[in-house]
CSV table of C-alpha atoms in Angstrom, one decimal:
chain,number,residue,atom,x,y,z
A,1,UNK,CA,-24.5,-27.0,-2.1
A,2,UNK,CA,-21.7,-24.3,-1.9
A,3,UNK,CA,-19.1,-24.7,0.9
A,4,UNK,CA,-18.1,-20.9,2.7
A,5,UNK,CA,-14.7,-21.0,4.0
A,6,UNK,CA,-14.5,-19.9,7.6
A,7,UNK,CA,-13.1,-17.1,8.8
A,8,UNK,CA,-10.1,-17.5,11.5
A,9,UNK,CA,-10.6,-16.8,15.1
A,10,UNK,CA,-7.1,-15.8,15.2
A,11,UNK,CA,-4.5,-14.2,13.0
A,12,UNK,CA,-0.7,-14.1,12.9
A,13,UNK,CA,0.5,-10.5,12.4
A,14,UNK,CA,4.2,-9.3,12.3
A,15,UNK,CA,5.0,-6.0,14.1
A,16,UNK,CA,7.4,-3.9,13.2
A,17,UNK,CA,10.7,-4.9,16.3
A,18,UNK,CA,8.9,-8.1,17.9
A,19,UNK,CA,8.1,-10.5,15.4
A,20,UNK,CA,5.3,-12.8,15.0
A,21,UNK,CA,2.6,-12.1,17.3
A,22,UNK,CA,-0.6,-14.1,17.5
A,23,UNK,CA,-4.0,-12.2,17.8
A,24,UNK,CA,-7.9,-12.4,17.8
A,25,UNK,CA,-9.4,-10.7,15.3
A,26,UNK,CA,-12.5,-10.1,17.7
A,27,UNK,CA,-9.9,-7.9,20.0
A,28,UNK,CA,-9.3,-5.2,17.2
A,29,UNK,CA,-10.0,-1.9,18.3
A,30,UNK,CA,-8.7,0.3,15.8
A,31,UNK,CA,-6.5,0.5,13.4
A,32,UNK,CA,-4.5,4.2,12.1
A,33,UNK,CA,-2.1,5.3,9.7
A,34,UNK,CA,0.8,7.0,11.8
A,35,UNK,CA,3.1,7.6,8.6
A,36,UNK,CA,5.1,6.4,5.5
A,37,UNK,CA,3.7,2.5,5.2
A,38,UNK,CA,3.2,2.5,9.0
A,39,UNK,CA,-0.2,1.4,10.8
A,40,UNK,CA,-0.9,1.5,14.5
A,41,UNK,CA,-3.1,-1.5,15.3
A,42,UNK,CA,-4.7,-1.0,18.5
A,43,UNK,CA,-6.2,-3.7,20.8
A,44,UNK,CA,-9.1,-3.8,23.2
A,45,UNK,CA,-6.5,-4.4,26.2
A,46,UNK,CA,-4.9,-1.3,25.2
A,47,UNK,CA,-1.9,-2.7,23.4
A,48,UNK,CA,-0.5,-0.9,20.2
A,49,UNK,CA,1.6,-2.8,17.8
A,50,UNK,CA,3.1,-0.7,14.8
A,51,UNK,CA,2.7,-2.7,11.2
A,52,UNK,CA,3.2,-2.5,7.6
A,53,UNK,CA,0.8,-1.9,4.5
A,54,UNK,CA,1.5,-5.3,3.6
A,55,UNK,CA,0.3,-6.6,7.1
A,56,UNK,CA,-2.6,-4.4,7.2
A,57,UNK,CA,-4.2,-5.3,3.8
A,58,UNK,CA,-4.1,-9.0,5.0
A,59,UNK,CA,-6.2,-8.0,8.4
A,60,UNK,CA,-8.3,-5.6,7.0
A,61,UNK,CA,-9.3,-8.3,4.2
A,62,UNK,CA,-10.5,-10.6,6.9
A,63,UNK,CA,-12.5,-8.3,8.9
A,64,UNK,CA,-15.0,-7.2,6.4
């Protein structure tokens, strides 16, 4: 019997000028390239937070 890992509820990410931040994956709205290695992550609540390509990889890994 083969065990599935479980996907997180939440997620640490770490915007660009605030540090670590702690979200729900469920929240996601959208997320946009704004630029050279920049992503806007947008929220449900309407809050943006500006990461990296490194960052983003890691999220969009565990949303598919």
């Amino acid at each position: 019997m083969r065990r599935t890992k479980r996907l997180p509820e939440f997620i640490n990410i770490y915007p660009i000028g605030i540090g670590r931040t702690r979200i729900k994956i469920s929240h996601i709205s959208e997320i946009g390239n704004i630029g050279d290695n920049c992503y806007k992550l947008v929220m449900v609540s309407g809050s943006t937070y500006m990461l990296t390509q490194r960052h983003v990889n890691k999220i969009l890994r565990l949303m598919v």
